[in-house]
Amino acid sequence: MTAVVSIKDARKAFGDTEVLRGISLEVERGEVVAVIGPSGGGKSTLLRCMTLLETLDGGSLAYGGLEVAGPDGAGAVRYVKGDALKEARGRFGLVFQSYNLFPHMTVMRNIADAPLRVQKRPRPEVEARARELIEKMGLSGCEGKVPCQLSGGQQQRVSIARALALDPQILYFDEPTSALDPELTAGVLSVIKGLAAEHMTMVIVTHEMSFARDVADRIVFMDGGVIVEQGSPEQVLGAAKQERTRAFLAGYRT
Amino acid sequence: MSIATMVQVLGEGFLVSLQIFFITLLGALPLGVPVALLRMSRLAPVRAVTRFYISVMRGTPLMLQMFAIYFAPYYVFGMPLSTDSKWHATIVAFIINYAAYFAEIYRSGLQSIPRGQYEAAEVLGYSKAQTFFVIVLPQVVKRIMPSLGNEVITLVKDTSLAFAIGVGEMFSEAKALVAAQVSMVPFAIAAVIYWVFNFLVEIGLGRIEKRLDYYHD
């Protein structure tokens, strides 16, 4: 079975700073991968490269059988263009740390606009699906509100619904609860757990260790632009092999 | 001369002022968009040229610009001046002058939209044009309304500068009446008319701002 997403030997530098130094990661259908590690370790950049917000300096990226980026034979990376690129963008969704909802649109429109405008799906179907997602995210009654009328936790749940409305094969989360207080965090995490129970394929960058333990099939520890260690939550969180991983995790056991 | 006659004469002049006002808005509001985009171009020479244009438009008096545009065709190209030349020079000068100001307001609005809005749109698959018209522009409009309102109100009063070139707008008529009637009353009436019109403009702008007030960010 081909992986939903496969990134190989990913390299990325900002100026002289190498942020990704040869990362390879494959995610299988239905798998939930939690990416942990210290700030500046390259977690967010990895996500941004996988979601095409940043371009790779080296390596390759594929969604299913669709090669999105690969070596051009001259030492650089070539990306697909046009319809293939559009197709690739339709394969994934991304939930940002700072939600990035469209402030001038109602909750309903935030969720339904892209399926209508980008995917050109019929309105009745899109709105029915949007209402279903609103219900599922615990946002009933918020259809007509604008983001500024919602709490941070509610806004983040709208942004999860917005990503899901496009029916992506994989959903990425970039520290989805880092801007929230513990109470609001719980609501967002329980929604993500619900998605995991339905076998939604997800890659979650997070600092919530107990959440990662509960929800993830696999934990990836990143530091210094490389994957230091990966394995089941028991292996990585309970019996880390690498000294660097243990040192990082020690900070969470206070 | 009765006050009513004065008001009638000034009213006819004010119709000319209104023409300058509306034609300038019609020309400069859209023209400011490409100017703002050129001002933010990725190409340094394009940015530099646009910056120079804006700098000249903002850095020299509009009155002087009207004269320059009025006399340039004659002195530079040897084209004869016609009776319409003054009017054309006025309109062109007002439009290119105000487009520079509007461009800077648009730029401030465009640059105030957070990067995350573009990134969210990109990940959701919006095209560049859709991102601009559906996501960015509505937010920009809300953010720039107060500055735009300022400029629109200034424009109402700036129409009186056309007096200098001899276009018979309200201020020219007032000046003529003051001289002919040896009375300051025409000036007072003109002031009231400017102010009343701007009061209406303020109400209109207030309505637009209120309609955009359903959200904040």
Short mmCIF file of C-alpha atoms in Angstrom, two decimals:
data_model
loop_
_atom_site.label_atom_id
_atom_site.label_comp_id
_atom_site.label_asym_id
_atom_site.label_seq_id
_atom_site.Cartn_x
_atom_site.Cartn_y
_atom_site.Cartn_z
CA MET A 1 0.00 0.00 0.00
CA THR A 2 1.36 3.43 -0.88
CA ALA A 3 1.66 5.90 1.94
CA VAL A 4 -0.77 8.82 2.04
CA VAL A 5 2.23 11.12 2.15
CA SER A 6 5.88 10.41 1.75
CA ILE A 7 8.67 12.92 2.20
CA LYS A 8 12.23 11.75 1.58
CA ASP A 9 15.55 13.25 2.58
CA ALA A 10 13.93 16.68 2.98
CA ARG A 11 16.36 19.56 3.23
CA LYS A 12 15.55 23.18 3.91
CA ALA A 13 17.71 26.13 4.90
CA PHE A 14 16.85 29.73 5.70
CA GLY A 15 19.99 31.64 4.76
CA ASP A 16 22.85 29.86 6.51
CA THR A 17 20.59 28.08 8.98
CA GLU A 18 19.80 24.51 8.05
CA VAL A 19 16.38 23.80 9.47
CA LEU A 20 15.73 20.41 7.90
CA ARG A 21 18.76 18.21 7.45
CA GLY A 22 17.53 15.12 5.68
CA ILE A 23 14.11 14.15 7.01
CA SER A 24 12.19 11.14 5.76
CA LEU A 25 8.68 10.41 6.91
CA GLU A 26 5.89 8.26 5.55
CA VAL A 27 2.37 8.26 6.89
CA GLU A 28 0.05 5.33 6.24
CA ARG A 29 -3.67 5.60 5.76
CA GLY A 30 -5.44 5.87 9.10
CA GLU A 31 -2.25 6.50 11.00
CA VAL A 32 -1.91 9.25 13.62
CA VAL A 33 1.61 10.60 13.95
CA ALA A 34 2.57 13.03 16.70
CA VAL A 35 5.68 15.11 16.10
CA ILE A 36 7.34 16.35 19.26
CA GLY A 37 10.57 18.14 20.03
CA PRO A 38 12.05 21.42 21.16
CA SER A 39 11.19 24.74 19.50
CA GLY A 40 13.46 25.47 16.57
CA GLY A 41 13.93 21.77 15.94
CA GLY A 42 12.29 21.96 12.52
CA LYS A 43 8.81 20.57 13.32
CA SER A 44 6.85 23.49 11.92
CA THR A 45 9.12 23.85 8.91
CA LEU A 46 8.59 20.17 8.12
CA LEU A 47 4.83 20.73 8.22
CA ARG A 48 5.14 23.86 6.09
CA CYS A 49 7.16 21.95 3.50
CA MET A 50 4.64 19.10 3.46
CA THR A 51 1.78 21.58 2.98
CA LEU A 52 3.64 23.45 0.21
CA LEU A 53 3.86 26.71 2.16
CA GLU A 54 7.65 26.37 1.90
CA THR A 55 9.62 24.83 -0.93
CA LEU A 56 12.24 22.16 -0.31
CA ASP A 57 15.90 22.77 -1.09
CA GLY A 58 16.47 19.05 -1.47
CA GLY A 59 14.60 15.75 -1.31
CA SER A 60 11.22 14.69 -2.60
CA LEU A 61 7.56 14.80 -1.64
CA ALA A 62 4.71 12.61 -2.83
CA TYR A 63 1.01 12.36 -2.01
CA GLY A 64 -0.12 8.80 -2.77
CA GLY A 65 1.04 8.14 -6.30
CA LEU A 66 1.32 11.87 -7.04
CA GLU A 67 4.93 13.08 -7.13
CA VAL A 68 4.74 16.68 -5.98
CA ALA A 69 8.42 17.54 -5.72
CA GLY A 70 11.59 15.76 -6.66
CA PRO A 71 15.15 16.26 -7.85
CA ASP A 72 15.38 18.11 -11.16
CA GLY A 73 18.71 16.48 -11.98
CA ALA A 74 20.66 19.68 -11.46
CA GLY A 75 20.83 19.61 -7.69
CA ALA A 76 17.62 21.56 -7.10
CA VAL A 77 14.01 20.52 -6.50
CA ARG A 78 11.34 20.74 -9.13
CA TYR A 79 7.68 21.10 -8.17
CA VAL A 80 4.69 20.07 -10.25
CA LYS A 81 2.61 22.94 -11.59
CA GLY A 82 -0.94 23.73 -12.61
CA ASP A 83 -3.57 21.06 -12.21
CA ALA A 84 -1.19 18.57 -10.57
CA LEU A 85 -0.29 21.16 -7.94
CA LYS A 86 -3.97 21.90 -7.41
CA GLU A 87 -4.64 18.20 -7.10
CA ALA A 88 -1.84 17.90 -4.51
CA ARG A 89 -3.26 20.81 -2.48
CA GLY A 90 -6.61 19.03 -2.37
CA ARG A 91 -5.06 16.00 -0.71
CA PHE A 92 -4.30 17.63 2.65
CA GLY A 93 -5.69 20.09 5.16
CA LEU A 94 -3.78 22.20 7.66
CA VAL A 95 -4.85 23.54 11.03
CA PHE A 96 -2.75 26.52 12.08
CA GLN A 97 -1.62 27.42 15.56
CA SER A 98 -3.26 30.85 15.16
CA TYR A 99 -6.41 29.48 13.40
CA ASN A 100 -6.19 31.98 10.53
CA LEU A 101 -9.94 32.03 10.08
CA PHE A 102 -11.30 34.65 7.71
CA PRO A 103 -12.59 37.30 10.11
CA HIS A 104 -15.11 38.83 7.70
CA MET A 105 -16.90 35.54 7.02
CA THR A 106 -19.44 33.76 9.16
CA VAL A 107 -18.62 30.33 10.57
CA MET A 108 -20.75 28.77 7.82
CA ARG A 109 -18.98 30.68 5.08
CA ASN A 110 -15.53 30.02 6.52
CA ILE A 111 -16.29 26.32 6.21
CA ALA A 112 -18.33 26.28 2.99
CA ASP A 113 -16.60 28.87 0.83
CA ALA A 114 -13.61 26.82 -0.31
CA PRO A 115 -15.63 23.69 -1.17
CA LEU A 116 -18.00 25.90 -3.19
CA ARG A 117 -15.45 28.17 -4.83
CA VAL A 118 -12.39 25.94 -5.12
CA GLN A 119 -13.90 22.50 -5.54
CA LYS A 120 -17.05 23.82 -7.22
CA ARG A 121 -19.26 21.32 -5.42
CA PRO A 122 -23.04 21.85 -5.35
CA ARG A 123 -24.27 24.21 -2.64
CA PRO A 124 -26.86 21.94 -0.98
CA GLU A 125 -24.31 19.18 -0.53
CA VAL A 126 -21.61 21.54 0.75
CA GLU A 127 -23.93 23.26 3.23
CA ALA A 128 -25.28 19.95 4.51
CA ARG A 129 -21.73 18.74 5.06
CA ALA A 130 -20.79 22.03 6.73
CA ARG A 131 -23.74 21.77 9.13
CA GLU A 132 -22.74 18.20 9.91
CA LEU A 133 -19.18 19.35 10.72
CA ILE A 134 -20.42 22.27 12.81
CA GLU A 135 -22.49 19.83 14.85
CA LYS A 136 -19.60 17.40 15.17
CA MET A 137 -17.23 20.14 16.36
CA GLY A 138 -19.69 21.13 19.06
CA LEU A 139 -20.45 24.45 17.40
CA SER A 140 -24.21 24.17 16.91
CA GLY A 141 -25.82 27.60 16.90
CA CYS A 142 -22.62 29.31 15.74
CA GLU A 143 -23.30 29.06 11.98
CA GLY A 144 -24.11 32.73 11.61
CA LYS A 145 -21.50 34.10 14.00
CA VAL A 146 -18.21 35.65 12.92
CA PRO A 147 -14.90 34.45 14.39
CA CYS A 148 -14.51 37.43 16.74
CA GLN A 149 -17.66 36.32 18.56
CA LEU A 150 -16.14 32.93 19.41
CA SER A 151 -13.64 31.76 22.01
CA GLY A 152 -10.18 30.65 20.88
CA GLY A 153 -11.15 27.02 21.33
CA GLN A 154 -14.27 27.48 19.22
CA GLN A 155 -12.27 29.27 16.54
CA GLN A 156 -9.79 26.43 16.40
CA ARG A 157 -12.65 23.95 16.04
CA VAL A 158 -14.07 26.03 13.17
CA SER A 159 -10.68 25.87 11.49
CA ILE A 160 -10.65 22.07 11.90
CA ALA A 161 -14.11 21.96 10.29
CA ARG A 162 -12.89 24.26 7.52
CA ALA A 163 -10.03 21.88 6.74
CA LEU A 164 -12.27 18.79 6.90
CA ALA A 165 -14.90 20.31 4.60
CA LEU A 166 -12.55 19.81 1.65
CA ASP A 167 -12.39 16.07 2.39
CA PRO A 168 -8.62 15.82 2.65
CA GLN A 169 -6.85 12.47 2.82
CA ILE A 170 -4.60 13.74 5.58
CA LEU A 171 -4.90 16.51 8.14
CA TYR A 172 -1.92 18.38 9.58
CA PHE A 173 -2.00 20.24 12.88
CA ASP A 174 0.66 22.82 13.71
CA GLU A 175 0.59 23.13 17.52
CA PRO A 176 -3.21 23.46 17.47
CA THR A 177 -3.56 24.27 21.17
CA SER A 178 -0.50 26.43 21.82
CA ALA A 179 -2.57 29.62 21.77
CA LEU A 180 -5.23 28.25 24.15
CA ASP A 181 -5.64 27.99 27.90
CA PRO A 182 -5.95 24.48 29.41
CA GLU A 183 -9.73 24.56 29.54
CA LEU A 184 -10.12 25.47 25.86
CA THR A 185 -7.29 23.09 24.97
CA ALA A 186 -9.30 20.15 26.30
CA GLY A 187 -12.17 20.85 23.90
CA VAL A 188 -9.90 20.98 20.87
CA LEU A 189 -7.97 17.87 21.89
CA SER A 190 -11.17 15.88 22.41
CA VAL A 191 -12.27 16.81 18.87
CA ILE A 192 -8.92 15.56 17.51
CA LYS A 193 -9.27 12.37 19.55
CA GLY A 194 -12.68 11.87 17.98
CA LEU A 195 -11.13 12.16 14.52
CA ALA A 196 -8.43 9.65 15.50
CA ALA A 197 -11.14 7.21 16.59
CA GLU A 198 -12.61 7.51 13.09
CA HIS A 199 -9.17 6.71 11.64
CA MET A 200 -8.58 10.10 10.08
CA THR A 201 -4.97 10.21 8.92
CA MET A 202 -3.24 12.95 10.88
CA VAL A 203 0.16 14.45 11.60
CA ILE A 204 0.10 16.54 14.76
CA VAL A 205 2.90 18.80 15.92
CA THR A 206 2.28 19.22 19.64
CA HIS A 207 3.74 19.96 23.02
CA GLU A 208 0.93 18.08 24.81
CA MET A 209 2.72 14.88 25.77
CA SER A 210 -0.14 13.05 27.46
CA PHE A 211 -2.36 13.87 24.49
CA ALA A 212 0.32 12.55 22.12
CA ARG A 213 0.51 9.36 24.16
CA ASP A 214 -3.27 8.87 24.04
CA VAL A 215 -3.91 9.69 20.42
CA ALA A 216 -0.82 8.79 18.42
CA ASP A 217 0.06 5.48 16.79
CA ARG A 218 3.58 6.72 16.33
CA ILE A 219 5.65 9.43 17.94
CA VAL A 220 8.40 11.21 16.06
CA PHE A 221 10.97 13.17 18.08
CA MET A 222 12.69 15.90 16.07
CA ASP A 223 15.63 18.03 17.04
CA GLY A 224 18.30 19.91 15.12
CA GLY A 225 16.56 19.33 11.80
CA VAL A 226 16.62 15.54 11.98
CA ILE A 227 14.36 12.79 13.32
CA VAL A 228 16.24 11.68 16.41
CA GLU A 229 13.95 8.84 17.30
CA GLN A 230 10.54 7.42 16.45
CA GLY A 231 8.32 4.58 17.52
CA SER A 232 5.19 3.76 19.45
CA PRO A 233 4.25 6.09 22.31
CA GLU A 234 5.38 3.44 24.81
CA GLN A 235 8.79 3.18 23.15
CA VAL A 236 9.48 6.87 22.71
CA LEU A 237 7.81 8.33 25.78
CA GLY A 238 8.41 5.37 28.08
CA ALA A 239 11.74 3.94 27.05
CA ALA A 240 13.57 6.38 24.77
CA LYS A 241 16.78 4.99 23.36
CA GLN A 242 18.45 8.31 22.61
CA GLU A 243 19.91 10.47 25.33
CA ARG A 244 18.63 13.61 23.52
CA THR A 245 15.04 12.33 23.64
CA ARG A 246 15.27 11.47 27.33
CA ALA A 247 16.69 14.90 28.12
CA PHE A 248 13.82 16.58 26.26
CA LEU A 249 11.16 14.42 27.91
CA ALA A 250 12.69 15.01 31.34
CA GLY A 251 11.52 18.60 31.02
CA TYR A 252 7.92 17.40 31.01
CA ARG A 253 8.11 15.28 34.17
CA THR A 254 8.07 17.83 36.89
CA MET B 1 -28.38 91.31 -5.54
CA SER B 2 -30.54 89.18 -3.31
CA ILE B 3 -29.23 86.29 -1.27
CA ALA B 4 -31.42 83.95 -3.32
CA THR B 5 -29.74 85.05 -6.55
CA MET B 6 -26.31 84.61 -4.95
CA VAL B 7 -27.25 81.12 -3.83
CA GLN B 8 -28.44 80.33 -7.33
CA VAL B 9 -25.18 81.53 -8.93
CA LEU B 10 -23.10 79.68 -6.34
CA GLY B 11 -25.28 76.60 -6.79
CA GLU B 12 -24.47 76.52 -10.49
CA GLY B 13 -20.79 76.80 -9.62
CA PHE B 14 -21.19 74.01 -7.10
CA LEU B 15 -22.48 71.71 -9.84
CA VAL B 16 -19.07 72.15 -11.51
CA SER B 17 -17.35 71.44 -8.17
CA LEU B 18 -19.41 68.28 -7.88
CA GLN B 19 -18.38 67.20 -11.36
CA ILE B 20 -14.72 67.59 -10.45
CA PHE B 21 -15.39 65.69 -7.22
CA PHE B 22 -17.19 62.71 -8.76
CA ILE B 23 -15.05 62.41 -11.89
CA THR B 24 -11.92 62.47 -9.70
CA LEU B 25 -13.28 59.73 -7.45
CA LEU B 26 -14.37 57.67 -10.45
CA GLY B 27 -10.88 57.93 -11.94
CA ALA B 28 -8.61 57.97 -8.91
CA LEU B 29 -10.22 55.26 -6.75
CA PRO B 30 -9.62 52.54 -9.38
CA LEU B 31 -6.34 54.02 -10.65
CA GLY B 32 -4.92 53.85 -7.13
CA VAL B 33 -5.13 50.04 -7.18
CA PRO B 34 -2.55 49.40 -9.94
CA VAL B 35 -0.39 52.21 -8.54
CA ALA B 36 -0.39 50.51 -5.11
CA LEU B 37 0.44 47.16 -6.69
CA LEU B 38 3.29 48.67 -8.73
CA ARG B 39 4.54 50.38 -5.58
CA MET B 40 4.81 46.92 -3.98
CA SER B 41 6.20 45.24 -7.10
CA ARG B 42 8.89 42.60 -6.79
CA LEU B 43 10.92 44.49 -9.40
CA ALA B 44 13.04 47.20 -7.81
CA PRO B 45 13.00 49.59 -10.83
CA VAL B 46 9.18 49.43 -11.00
CA ARG B 47 9.00 50.19 -7.27
CA ALA B 48 11.44 53.09 -7.67
CA VAL B 49 9.54 54.68 -10.56
CA THR B 50 6.21 54.37 -8.75
CA ARG B 51 7.73 55.76 -5.61
CA PHE B 52 9.04 58.74 -7.54
CA TYR B 53 5.62 59.36 -9.09
CA ILE B 54 3.93 59.25 -5.68
CA SER B 55 6.61 61.48 -4.21
CA VAL B 56 6.13 64.17 -6.89
CA MET B 57 2.33 64.01 -6.62
CA ARG B 58 2.41 64.39 -2.85
CA GLY B 59 5.41 66.69 -2.71
CA THR B 60 4.27 69.47 -5.07
CA PRO B 61 1.13 71.59 -4.91
CA LEU B 62 -1.88 70.29 -6.81
CA MET B 63 -2.33 73.81 -8.14
CA LEU B 64 1.10 73.69 -9.75
CA GLN B 65 0.37 70.26 -11.18
CA MET B 66 -2.74 71.66 -12.85
CA PHE B 67 -0.69 74.41 -14.48
CA ALA B 68 1.98 71.95 -15.56
CA ILE B 69 -0.59 69.71 -17.19
CA TYR B 70 -2.37 72.70 -18.72
CA PHE B 71 0.71 74.22 -20.34
CA ALA B 72 2.76 71.08 -21.09
CA PRO B 73 0.95 70.17 -24.34
CA TYR B 74 1.55 73.69 -25.68
CA TYR B 75 5.14 74.28 -24.58
CA VAL B 76 6.44 70.75 -25.00
CA PHE B 77 4.47 69.48 -27.98
CA GLY B 78 3.33 72.72 -29.55
CA MET B 79 -0.32 71.68 -29.35
CA PRO B 80 -2.80 74.57 -29.45
CA LEU B 81 -4.76 75.24 -26.26
CA SER B 82 -8.49 74.88 -26.73
CA THR B 83 -11.37 76.10 -24.59
CA ASP B 84 -11.64 72.62 -23.05
CA SER B 85 -7.95 72.50 -22.12
CA LYS B 86 -8.45 74.00 -18.66
CA TRP B 87 -11.14 71.53 -17.79
CA HIS B 88 -9.13 68.57 -19.08
CA ALA B 89 -6.00 69.72 -17.24
CA THR B 90 -7.99 70.06 -14.01
CA ILE B 91 -9.51 66.59 -14.26
CA VAL B 92 -6.25 64.89 -15.22
CA ALA B 93 -4.31 66.65 -12.46
CA PHE B 94 -6.92 65.78 -9.83
CA ILE B 95 -7.09 62.14 -10.88
CA ILE B 96 -3.35 61.45 -11.00
CA ASN B 97 -2.80 63.43 -7.79
CA TYR B 98 -5.50 61.65 -5.82
CA ALA B 99 -4.57 58.25 -7.26
CA ALA B 100 -1.16 58.68 -5.59
CA TYR B 101 -2.76 59.34 -2.20
CA PHE B 102 -5.27 56.51 -2.61
CA ALA B 103 -2.46 54.15 -3.67
CA GLU B 104 -0.63 54.81 -0.41
CA ILE B 105 -3.81 54.19 1.57
CA TYR B 106 -4.41 50.93 -0.32
CA ARG B 107 -0.81 49.90 0.30
CA SER B 108 -1.13 50.49 4.04
CA GLY B 109 -4.30 48.37 4.04
CA LEU B 110 -2.83 45.57 1.94
CA GLN B 111 0.29 45.37 4.06
CA SER B 112 -1.73 45.22 7.26
CA ILE B 113 -3.38 41.90 6.31
CA PRO B 114 -1.61 39.14 8.25
CA ARG B 115 0.51 36.64 6.35
CA GLY B 116 -1.62 33.85 7.85
CA GLN B 117 -4.64 34.93 5.79
CA TYR B 118 -2.72 34.32 2.57
CA GLU B 119 -1.36 31.03 3.88
CA ALA B 120 -4.80 29.77 4.93
CA ALA B 121 -6.15 30.69 1.49
CA GLU B 122 -3.24 28.96 -0.23
CA VAL B 123 -3.68 25.73 1.73
CA LEU B 124 -7.42 25.76 1.02
CA GLY B 125 -6.66 25.96 -2.70
CA TYR B 126 -7.83 29.50 -3.49
CA SER B 127 -6.24 30.96 -6.63
CA LYS B 128 -4.29 34.20 -6.41
CA ALA B 129 -7.23 36.18 -7.81
CA GLN B 130 -9.75 34.50 -5.48
CA THR B 131 -7.47 35.18 -2.50
CA PHE B 132 -7.30 38.85 -3.43
CA PHE B 133 -10.97 39.45 -4.16
CA VAL B 134 -12.61 37.09 -1.63
CA ILE B 135 -10.22 37.11 1.32
CA VAL B 136 -7.99 40.19 1.20
CA LEU B 137 -9.96 42.98 -0.45
CA PRO B 138 -13.03 42.93 1.86
CA GLN B 139 -10.73 43.17 4.88
CA VAL B 140 -8.67 45.93 3.30
CA VAL B 141 -11.79 47.99 2.57
CA LYS B 142 -12.79 47.90 6.23
CA ARG B 143 -9.33 48.83 7.43
CA ILE B 144 -8.84 51.78 5.08
CA MET B 145 -12.29 53.36 5.36
CA PRO B 146 -11.26 56.00 7.94
CA SER B 147 -8.22 57.16 5.94
CA LEU B 148 -10.16 57.01 2.70
CA GLY B 149 -12.90 59.13 4.27
CA ASN B 150 -10.36 61.76 5.23
CA GLU B 151 -9.11 61.97 1.69
CA VAL B 152 -12.60 62.16 0.19
CA ILE B 153 -13.50 65.08 2.44
CA THR B 154 -10.26 66.85 1.55
CA LEU B 155 -11.15 66.37 -2.11
CA VAL B 156 -14.43 68.24 -1.70
CA LYS B 157 -12.51 71.29 -0.53
CA ASP B 158 -9.64 70.82 -2.99
CA THR B 159 -12.04 71.28 -5.91
CA SER B 160 -11.76 75.01 -5.10
CA LEU B 161 -8.15 74.89 -6.40
CA ALA B 162 -9.56 74.76 -9.93
CA PHE B 163 -10.27 78.44 -9.38
CA ALA B 164 -6.57 79.13 -9.98
CA ILE B 165 -6.70 77.83 -13.54
CA GLY B 166 -9.97 79.58 -14.32
CA VAL B 167 -12.50 76.75 -14.14
CA GLY B 168 -15.82 78.25 -13.07
CA GLU B 169 -16.48 76.12 -10.00
CA MET B 170 -18.12 77.44 -6.85
CA PHE B 171 -15.13 79.19 -5.35
CA SER B 172 -14.47 81.14 -8.61
CA GLU B 173 -18.10 82.21 -8.63
CA ALA B 174 -17.90 83.27 -4.99
CA LYS B 175 -14.76 85.30 -5.62
CA ALA B 176 -16.40 87.02 -8.59
CA LEU B 177 -19.53 87.78 -6.59
CA VAL B 178 -17.52 89.18 -3.69
CA ALA B 179 -15.72 91.56 -6.05
CA ALA B 180 -18.85 92.58 -7.94
CA GLN B 181 -21.15 93.00 -4.92
CA VAL B 182 -18.51 94.35 -2.52
CA SER B 183 -19.81 91.90 0.06
CA MET B 184 -18.38 88.97 1.97
CA VAL B 185 -21.74 87.18 2.00
CA PRO B 186 -20.98 85.00 -1.08
CA PHE B 187 -17.95 83.58 0.73
CA ALA B 188 -20.08 82.75 3.74
CA ILE B 189 -22.68 81.03 1.57
CA ALA B 190 -19.97 79.06 -0.24
CA ALA B 191 -18.53 77.95 3.11
CA VAL B 192 -21.95 76.73 4.22
CA ILE B 193 -22.45 74.80 0.97
CA TYR B 194 -19.01 73.10 1.26
CA TRP B 195 -19.72 72.23 4.86
CA VAL B 196 -23.25 70.91 4.27
CA PHE B 197 -22.03 68.73 1.42
CA ASN B 198 -19.18 67.37 3.52
CA PHE B 199 -21.63 66.71 6.32
CA LEU B 200 -23.57 64.50 3.89
CA VAL B 201 -20.34 62.81 2.84
CA GLU B 202 -19.59 62.12 6.51
CA ILE B 203 -23.01 60.54 6.98
CA GLY B 204 -22.45 58.36 3.92
CA LEU B 205 -19.02 57.28 5.13
CA GLY B 206 -20.44 56.59 8.58
CA ARG B 207 -23.09 54.32 7.05
CA ILE B 208 -20.45 52.34 5.15
CA GLU B 209 -18.30 51.97 8.26
CA LYS B 210 -21.28 50.82 10.24
CA ARG B 211 -22.11 48.17 7.66
CA LEU B 212 -18.56 46.85 7.95
CA ASP B 213 -18.76 46.89 11.73
CA TYR B 214 -20.22 43.38 12.05
CA TYR B 215 -16.75 41.99 12.79
CA HIS B 216 -13.42 43.07 14.14
CA ASP B 217 -10.08 41.30 14.08
#
